[in-house]
Tab-separated table of C-alpha atoms in Angstrom:
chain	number	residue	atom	x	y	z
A	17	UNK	CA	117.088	-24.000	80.407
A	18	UNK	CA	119.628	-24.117	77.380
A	19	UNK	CA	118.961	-27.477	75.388
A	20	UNK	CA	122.437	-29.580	74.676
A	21	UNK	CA	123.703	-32.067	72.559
A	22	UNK	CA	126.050	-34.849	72.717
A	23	UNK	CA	128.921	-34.151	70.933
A	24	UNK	CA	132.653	-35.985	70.232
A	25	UNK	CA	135.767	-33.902	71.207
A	26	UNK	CA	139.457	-34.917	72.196
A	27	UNK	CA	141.425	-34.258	75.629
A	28	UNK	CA	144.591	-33.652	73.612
A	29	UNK	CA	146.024	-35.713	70.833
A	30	UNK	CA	146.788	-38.857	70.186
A	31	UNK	CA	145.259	-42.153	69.480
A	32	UNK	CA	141.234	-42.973	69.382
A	33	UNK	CA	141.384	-43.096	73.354
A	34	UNK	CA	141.394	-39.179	73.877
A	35	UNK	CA	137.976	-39.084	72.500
A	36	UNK	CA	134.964	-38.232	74.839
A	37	UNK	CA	131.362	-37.530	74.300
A	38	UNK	CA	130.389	-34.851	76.286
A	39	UNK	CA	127.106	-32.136	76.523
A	40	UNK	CA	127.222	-28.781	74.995
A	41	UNK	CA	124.460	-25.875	74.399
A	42	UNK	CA	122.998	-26.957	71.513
A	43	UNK	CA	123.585	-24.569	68.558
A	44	UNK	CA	121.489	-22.544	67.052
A	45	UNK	CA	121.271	-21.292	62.887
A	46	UNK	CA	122.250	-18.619	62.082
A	47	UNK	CA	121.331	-16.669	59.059
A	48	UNK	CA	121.947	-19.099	55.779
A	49	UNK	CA	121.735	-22.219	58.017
A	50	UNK	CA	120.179	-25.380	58.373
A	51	UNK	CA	119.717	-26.842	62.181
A	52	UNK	CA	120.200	-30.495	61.345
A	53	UNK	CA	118.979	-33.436	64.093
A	54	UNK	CA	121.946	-35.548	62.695
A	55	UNK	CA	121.548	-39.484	62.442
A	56	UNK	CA	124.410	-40.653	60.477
A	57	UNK	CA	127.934	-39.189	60.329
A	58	UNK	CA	130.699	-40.601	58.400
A	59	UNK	CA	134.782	-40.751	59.465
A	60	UNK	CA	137.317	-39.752	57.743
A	61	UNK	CA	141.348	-39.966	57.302
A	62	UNK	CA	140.996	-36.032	58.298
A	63	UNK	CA	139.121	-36.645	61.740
A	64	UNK	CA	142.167	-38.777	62.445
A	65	UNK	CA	144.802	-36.636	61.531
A	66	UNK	CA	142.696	-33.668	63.663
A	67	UNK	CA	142.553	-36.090	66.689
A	68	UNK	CA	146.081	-36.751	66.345
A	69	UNK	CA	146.592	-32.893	66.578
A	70	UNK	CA	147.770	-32.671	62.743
A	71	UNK	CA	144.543	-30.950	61.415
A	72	UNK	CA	142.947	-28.663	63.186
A	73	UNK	CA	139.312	-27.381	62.608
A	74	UNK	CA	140.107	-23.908	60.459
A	75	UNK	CA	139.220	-20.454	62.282
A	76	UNK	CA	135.684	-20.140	63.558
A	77	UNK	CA	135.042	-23.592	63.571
A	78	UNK	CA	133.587	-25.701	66.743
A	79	UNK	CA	136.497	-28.439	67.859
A	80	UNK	CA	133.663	-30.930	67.771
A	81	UNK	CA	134.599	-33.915	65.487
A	82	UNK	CA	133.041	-34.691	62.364
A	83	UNK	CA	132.995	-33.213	58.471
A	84	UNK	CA	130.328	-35.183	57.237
A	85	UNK	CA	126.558	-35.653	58.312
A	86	UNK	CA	123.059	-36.829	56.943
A	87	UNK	CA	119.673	-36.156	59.014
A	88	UNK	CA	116.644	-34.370	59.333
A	89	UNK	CA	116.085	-30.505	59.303
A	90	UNK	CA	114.985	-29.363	62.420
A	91	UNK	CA	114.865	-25.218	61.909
A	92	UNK	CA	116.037	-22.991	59.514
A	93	UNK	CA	117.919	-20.075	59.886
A	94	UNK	CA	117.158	-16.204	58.287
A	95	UNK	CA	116.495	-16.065	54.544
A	96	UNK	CA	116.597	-20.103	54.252
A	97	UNK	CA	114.777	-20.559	51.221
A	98	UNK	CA	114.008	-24.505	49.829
A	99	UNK	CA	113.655	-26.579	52.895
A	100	UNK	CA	111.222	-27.959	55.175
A	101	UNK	CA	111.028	-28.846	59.063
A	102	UNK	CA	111.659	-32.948	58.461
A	103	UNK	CA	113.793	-32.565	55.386
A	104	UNK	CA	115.879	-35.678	54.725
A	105	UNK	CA	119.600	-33.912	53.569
A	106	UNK	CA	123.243	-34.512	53.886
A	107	UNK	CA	125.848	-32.139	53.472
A	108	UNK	CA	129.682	-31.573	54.625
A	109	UNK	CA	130.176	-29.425	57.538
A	110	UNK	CA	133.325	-27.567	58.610
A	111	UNK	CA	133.103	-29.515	62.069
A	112	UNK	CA	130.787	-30.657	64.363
A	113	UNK	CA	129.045	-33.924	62.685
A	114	UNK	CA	130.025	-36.039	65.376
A	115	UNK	CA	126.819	-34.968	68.048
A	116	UNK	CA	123.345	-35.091	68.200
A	117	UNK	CA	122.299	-31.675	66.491
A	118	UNK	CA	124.742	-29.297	64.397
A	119	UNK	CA	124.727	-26.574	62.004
A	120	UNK	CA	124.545	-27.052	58.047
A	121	UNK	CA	125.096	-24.340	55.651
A	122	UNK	CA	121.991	-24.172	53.619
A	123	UNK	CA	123.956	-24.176	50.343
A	124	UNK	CA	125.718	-27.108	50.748
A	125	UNK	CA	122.893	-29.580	51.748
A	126	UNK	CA	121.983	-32.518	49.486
A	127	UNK	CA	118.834	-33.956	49.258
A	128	UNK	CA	118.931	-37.808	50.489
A	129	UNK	CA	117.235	-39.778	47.535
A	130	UNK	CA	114.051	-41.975	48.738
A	131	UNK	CA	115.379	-45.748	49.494
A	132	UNK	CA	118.693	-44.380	50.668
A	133	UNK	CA	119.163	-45.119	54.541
A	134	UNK	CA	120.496	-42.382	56.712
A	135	UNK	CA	123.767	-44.806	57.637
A	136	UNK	CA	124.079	-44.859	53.902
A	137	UNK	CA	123.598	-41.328	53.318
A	138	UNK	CA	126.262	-40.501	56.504
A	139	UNK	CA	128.670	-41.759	53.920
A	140	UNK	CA	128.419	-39.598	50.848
A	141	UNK	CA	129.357	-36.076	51.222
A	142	UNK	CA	132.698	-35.982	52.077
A	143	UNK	CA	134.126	-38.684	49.521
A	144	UNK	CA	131.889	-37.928	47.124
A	145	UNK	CA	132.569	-34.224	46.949
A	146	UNK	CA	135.898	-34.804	46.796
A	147	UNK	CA	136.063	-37.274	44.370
A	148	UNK	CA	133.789	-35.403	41.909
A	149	UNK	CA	136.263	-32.525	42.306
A	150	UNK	CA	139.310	-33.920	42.003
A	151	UNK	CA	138.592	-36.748	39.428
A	152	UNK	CA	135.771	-35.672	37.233
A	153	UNK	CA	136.448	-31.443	37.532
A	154	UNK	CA	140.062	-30.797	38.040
A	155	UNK	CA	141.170	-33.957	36.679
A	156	UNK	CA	138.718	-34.067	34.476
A	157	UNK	CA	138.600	-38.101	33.638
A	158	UNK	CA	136.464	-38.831	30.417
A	159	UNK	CA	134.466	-41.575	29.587
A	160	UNK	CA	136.578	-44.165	28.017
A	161	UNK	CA	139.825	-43.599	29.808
A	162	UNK	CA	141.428	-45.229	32.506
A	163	UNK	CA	141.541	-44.399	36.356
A	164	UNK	CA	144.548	-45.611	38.307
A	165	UNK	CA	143.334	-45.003	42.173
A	166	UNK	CA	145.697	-45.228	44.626
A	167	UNK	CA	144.225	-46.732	47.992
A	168	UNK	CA	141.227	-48.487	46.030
A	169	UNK	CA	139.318	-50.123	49.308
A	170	UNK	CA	139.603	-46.569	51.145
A	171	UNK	CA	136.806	-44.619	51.366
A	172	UNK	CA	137.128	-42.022	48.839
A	173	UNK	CA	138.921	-45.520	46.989
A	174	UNK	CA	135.621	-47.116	46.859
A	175	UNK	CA	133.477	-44.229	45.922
A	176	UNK	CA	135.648	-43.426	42.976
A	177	UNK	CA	135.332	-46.979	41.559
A	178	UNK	CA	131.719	-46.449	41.703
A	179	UNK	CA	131.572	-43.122	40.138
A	180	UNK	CA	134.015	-43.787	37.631
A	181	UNK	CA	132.388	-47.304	36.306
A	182	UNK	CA	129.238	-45.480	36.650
A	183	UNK	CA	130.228	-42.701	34.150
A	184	UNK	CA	132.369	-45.024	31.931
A	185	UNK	CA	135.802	-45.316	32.464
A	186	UNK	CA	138.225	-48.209	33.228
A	187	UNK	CA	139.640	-48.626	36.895
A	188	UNK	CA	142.971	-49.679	37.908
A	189	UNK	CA	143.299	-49.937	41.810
A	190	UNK	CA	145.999	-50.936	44.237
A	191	UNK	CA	145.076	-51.997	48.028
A	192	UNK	CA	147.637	-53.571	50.025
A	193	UNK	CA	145.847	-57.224	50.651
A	194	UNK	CA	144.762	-60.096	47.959
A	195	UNK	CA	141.618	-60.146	50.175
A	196	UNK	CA	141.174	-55.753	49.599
A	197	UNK	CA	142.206	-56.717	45.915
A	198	UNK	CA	138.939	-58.660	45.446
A	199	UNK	CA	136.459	-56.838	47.204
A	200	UNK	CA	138.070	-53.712	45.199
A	201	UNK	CA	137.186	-56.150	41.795
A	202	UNK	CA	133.400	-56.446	43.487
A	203	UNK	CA	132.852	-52.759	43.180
A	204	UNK	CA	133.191	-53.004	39.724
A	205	UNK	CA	137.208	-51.855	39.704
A	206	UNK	CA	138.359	-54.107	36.203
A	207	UNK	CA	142.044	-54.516	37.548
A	208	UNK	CA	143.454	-54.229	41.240
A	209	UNK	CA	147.087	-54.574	41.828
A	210	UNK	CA	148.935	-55.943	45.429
A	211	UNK	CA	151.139	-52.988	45.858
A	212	UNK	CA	153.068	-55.439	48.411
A	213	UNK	CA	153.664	-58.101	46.210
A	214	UNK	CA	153.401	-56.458	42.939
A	215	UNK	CA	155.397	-53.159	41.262
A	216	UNK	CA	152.307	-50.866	40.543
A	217	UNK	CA	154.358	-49.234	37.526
A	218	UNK	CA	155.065	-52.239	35.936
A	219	UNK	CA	151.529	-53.924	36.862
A	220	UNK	CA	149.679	-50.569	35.434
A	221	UNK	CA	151.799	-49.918	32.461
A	222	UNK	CA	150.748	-53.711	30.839
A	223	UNK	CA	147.385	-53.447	31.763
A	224	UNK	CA	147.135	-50.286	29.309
A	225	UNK	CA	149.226	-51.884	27.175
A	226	UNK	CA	152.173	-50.398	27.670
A	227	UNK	CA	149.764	-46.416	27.558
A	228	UNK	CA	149.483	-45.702	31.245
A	229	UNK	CA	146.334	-44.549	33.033
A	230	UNK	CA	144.843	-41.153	31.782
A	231	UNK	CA	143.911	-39.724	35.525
A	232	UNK	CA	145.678	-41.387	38.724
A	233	UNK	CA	144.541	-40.526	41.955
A	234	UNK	CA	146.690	-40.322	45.279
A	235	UNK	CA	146.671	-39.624	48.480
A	236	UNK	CA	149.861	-41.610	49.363
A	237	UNK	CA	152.290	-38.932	48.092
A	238	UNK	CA	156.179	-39.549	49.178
A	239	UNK	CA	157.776	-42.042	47.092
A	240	UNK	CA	154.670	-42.640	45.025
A	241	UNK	CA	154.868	-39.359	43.079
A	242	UNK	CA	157.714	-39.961	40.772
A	243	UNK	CA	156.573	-43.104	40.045
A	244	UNK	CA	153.329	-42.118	39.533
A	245	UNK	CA	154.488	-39.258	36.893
A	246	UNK	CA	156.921	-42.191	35.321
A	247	UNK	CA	153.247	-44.439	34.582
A	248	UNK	CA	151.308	-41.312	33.665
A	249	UNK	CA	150.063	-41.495	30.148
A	250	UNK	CA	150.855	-39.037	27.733
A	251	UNK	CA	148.480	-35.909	28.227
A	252	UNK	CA	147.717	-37.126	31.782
A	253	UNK	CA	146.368	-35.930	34.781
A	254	UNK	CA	147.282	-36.607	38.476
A	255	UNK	CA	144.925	-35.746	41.478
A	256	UNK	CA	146.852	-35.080	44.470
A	257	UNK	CA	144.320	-34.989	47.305
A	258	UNK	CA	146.717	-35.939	50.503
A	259	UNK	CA	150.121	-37.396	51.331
A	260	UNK	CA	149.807	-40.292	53.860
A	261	UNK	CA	153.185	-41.157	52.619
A	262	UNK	CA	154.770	-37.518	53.557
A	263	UNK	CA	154.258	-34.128	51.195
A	264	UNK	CA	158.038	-34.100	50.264
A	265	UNK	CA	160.299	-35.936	47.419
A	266	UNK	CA	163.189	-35.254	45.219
A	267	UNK	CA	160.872	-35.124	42.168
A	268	UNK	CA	162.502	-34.929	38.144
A	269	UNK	CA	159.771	-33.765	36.715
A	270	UNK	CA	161.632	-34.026	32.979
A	271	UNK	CA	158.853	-37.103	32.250
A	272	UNK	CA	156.172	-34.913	33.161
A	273	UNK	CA	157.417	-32.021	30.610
A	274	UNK	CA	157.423	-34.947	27.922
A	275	UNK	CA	154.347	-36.555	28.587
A	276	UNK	CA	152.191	-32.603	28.668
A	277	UNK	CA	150.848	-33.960	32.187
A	278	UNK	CA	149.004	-32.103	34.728
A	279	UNK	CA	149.753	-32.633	38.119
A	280	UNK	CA	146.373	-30.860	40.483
A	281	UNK	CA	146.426	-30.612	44.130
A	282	UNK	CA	143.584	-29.431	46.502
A	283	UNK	CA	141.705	-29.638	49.986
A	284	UNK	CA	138.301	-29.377	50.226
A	285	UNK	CA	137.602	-28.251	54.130
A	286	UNK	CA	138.624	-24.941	54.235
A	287	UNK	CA	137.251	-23.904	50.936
A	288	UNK	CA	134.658	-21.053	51.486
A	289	UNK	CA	131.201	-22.187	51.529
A	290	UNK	CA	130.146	-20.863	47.496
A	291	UNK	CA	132.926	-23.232	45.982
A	292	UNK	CA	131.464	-26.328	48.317
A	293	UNK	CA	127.944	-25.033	47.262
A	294	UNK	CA	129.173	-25.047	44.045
A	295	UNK	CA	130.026	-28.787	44.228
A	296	UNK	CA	127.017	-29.396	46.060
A	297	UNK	CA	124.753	-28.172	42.536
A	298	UNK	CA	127.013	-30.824	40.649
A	299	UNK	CA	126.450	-33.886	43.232
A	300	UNK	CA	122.709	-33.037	43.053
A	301	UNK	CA	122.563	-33.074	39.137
A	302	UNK	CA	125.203	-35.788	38.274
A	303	UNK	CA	125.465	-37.754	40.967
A	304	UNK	CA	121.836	-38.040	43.010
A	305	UNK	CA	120.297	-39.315	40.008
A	306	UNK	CA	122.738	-42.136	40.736
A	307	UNK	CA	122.357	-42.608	43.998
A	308	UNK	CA	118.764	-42.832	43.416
A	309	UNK	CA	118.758	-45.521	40.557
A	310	UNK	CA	120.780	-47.712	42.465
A	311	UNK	CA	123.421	-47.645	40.005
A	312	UNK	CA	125.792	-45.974	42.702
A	313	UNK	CA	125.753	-47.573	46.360
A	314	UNK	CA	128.384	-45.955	48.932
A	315	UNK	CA	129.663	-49.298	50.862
A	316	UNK	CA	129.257	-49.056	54.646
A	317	UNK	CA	131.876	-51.166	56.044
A	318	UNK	CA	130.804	-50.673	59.716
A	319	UNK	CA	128.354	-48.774	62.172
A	320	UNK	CA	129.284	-47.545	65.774
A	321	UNK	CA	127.005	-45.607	67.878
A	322	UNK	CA	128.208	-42.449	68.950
A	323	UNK	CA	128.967	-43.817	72.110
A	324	UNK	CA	131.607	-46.039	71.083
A	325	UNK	CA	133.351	-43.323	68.976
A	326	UNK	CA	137.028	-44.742	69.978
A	327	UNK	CA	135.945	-48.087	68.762
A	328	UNK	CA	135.025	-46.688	65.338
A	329	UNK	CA	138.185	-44.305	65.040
A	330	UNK	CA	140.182	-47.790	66.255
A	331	UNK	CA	138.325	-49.380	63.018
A	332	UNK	CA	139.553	-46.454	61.135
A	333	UNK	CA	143.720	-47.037	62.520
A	334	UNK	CA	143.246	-50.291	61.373
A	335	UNK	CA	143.365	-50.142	57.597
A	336	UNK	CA	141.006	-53.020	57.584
A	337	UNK	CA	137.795	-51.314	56.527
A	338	UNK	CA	136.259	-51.604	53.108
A	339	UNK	CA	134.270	-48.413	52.692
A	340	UNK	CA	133.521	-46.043	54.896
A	341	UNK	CA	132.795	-46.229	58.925
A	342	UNK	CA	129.683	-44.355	59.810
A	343	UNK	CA	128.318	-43.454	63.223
A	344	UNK	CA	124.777	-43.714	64.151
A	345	UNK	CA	123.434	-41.148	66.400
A	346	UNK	CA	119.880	-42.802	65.889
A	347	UNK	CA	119.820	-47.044	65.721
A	348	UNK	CA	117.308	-47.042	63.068
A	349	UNK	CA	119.348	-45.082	61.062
């Protein structure tokens, strides 16, 4: 008898109502990979845009939900070198977090620092990968300089205020709510600006004194981008990582030319597996020490078993999550 798994898909698209949890064959590694018994698995603004049929899972994938996991090693595929049966990792997967057991690419697993809960650990990989590429890589933000981020209670928000007060620079966020403002200013961000009630150009520009943030991070995109290259700082970098906003705008880029800025785009799910094992060698040296200091916490705003996945992907449509929403497949994660 074939063993199965609960696992989260969607009957179409549309809002957090078309997802089900249903039972499939459970899978089995293949050569490379890691056979995870998942406990935690973290949401992101890319499960939502997949659900709402804007994203799909790229070629080869399974359409179970999920990009993000943290759990226990259960077998090990041909030639897996490193790892143990009971193995506490977490890693980003190219879908399929969202269910009992999935498949991890040996490569790309992290190992989950002692004192670090599982609901805790459900919420690293996928921010933190891409905030280590974007900002500290291909942005390449320096101690000492200033970090304007864009959406600064989001999840990948929150984990670069941590990283980046961690590693020495100043942070500059907006969030869209006094109240998001202040928990934003209890990560450790120094300034946080009301984009509703405030002009972020303006705001930014006087808290650099007039300079402009070094890196600025955005995943708003549409009008934001020429007014983002109008507060750049001269020799400046922006990290374009998604465009809730739209991906188009009349842009004058003269400002840019002037100022010798950089503007860097990229997605991190369909990037072959070396470049995210790549990224997974940096997290391990730079950023595990971290985690396992205590210096860097990723904020859980909320829990949801997997049962009430529509519940947790509601949370997520909200806006009003701090941190990141993480899904317990085990309660004593």
């Amino acid at each position: 008898m074939t063993e199965t798994t609960r696992a989260v898909i969607a009957d179409g698209a549309g809002g957090p109502e078309v997802l089900r949890v249903t039972e499939i064959p459970r899978p089995e590694p293949g050569p490379g990979q890691l056979l995870i018994e998942v406990h935690a698995a973290g949401i992101n603004r890319p499960d939502v845009m997949q659900r709402q049929g804007n994203y799909p899972p790229p070629p080869g994938a399974t359409d179970v939900f999920g990009l993000e996991l943290a759990g226990a090693v259960a077998a090990l595929g041909e030639g897996v070198e490193g790892f143990a049966i009971g193995d506490r990792v977490m890693g980003l997967v190219h879908s399929g977090a969202y269910a009992d057991w999935a498949l991890l690419d040996a490569p790309i697993a992290i190992p989950v620092p002692e004192g670090m809960s599982m609901a805790e650990a459900g919420a690293v990989p996928e921010t933190f990968f891409t905030v280590w590429s974007n900002v500290f890589e291909r942005a390449a933000l320096q101690p000492g300089e200033t970090l304007l981020i864009h959406g600064g209670t989001s999840g990948i928000g929150t984990t670069a205020i941590l990283l980046a007060k961690a590693l020495g620079s100043t942070v500059i966020v907006t969030a869209g709510s006094d109240e998001k403002c202040a928990a934003a200013r209890a990560l450790g961000a120094d300034h946080a600006i009301n984009y509703r009630t405030q002009d972020f150009v303006a705001e930014a520009r006087a808290l650099t004194d007039g300079r402009g943030p070094d890196v600025i991070l955005d995943m708003v995109g549409g009008s934001y981008m020429q007014r983002n290259i109008e507060l750049l700082a001269a020799d400046g970098r922006i990290a374009q990582i998604a465009f809730q906003q739209g991906s188009k705008a009349e842009l004058d880029l003269l400002p840019l030319l002037m100022k010798r800025g950089t503007i860097t785009a990229s997605t991190l799910r369909a990037r072959p597996v070396e470049m995210k094992a790549r990224l997974a060698r940096a997290l391990t040296e730079h950023v595990v020490p971290l985690l396992a200091s205590g210096a860097v916490r990723p904020p859980v705003d909320s829990t949801f078993p997997l049962a009430d996945v529509a519940k947790a992907h509601a949370r997520m449509d909200s806006s009003a999550h701090v941190g990141k929403i993480v899904l317990l497949m085990k309660p004593e994660a």
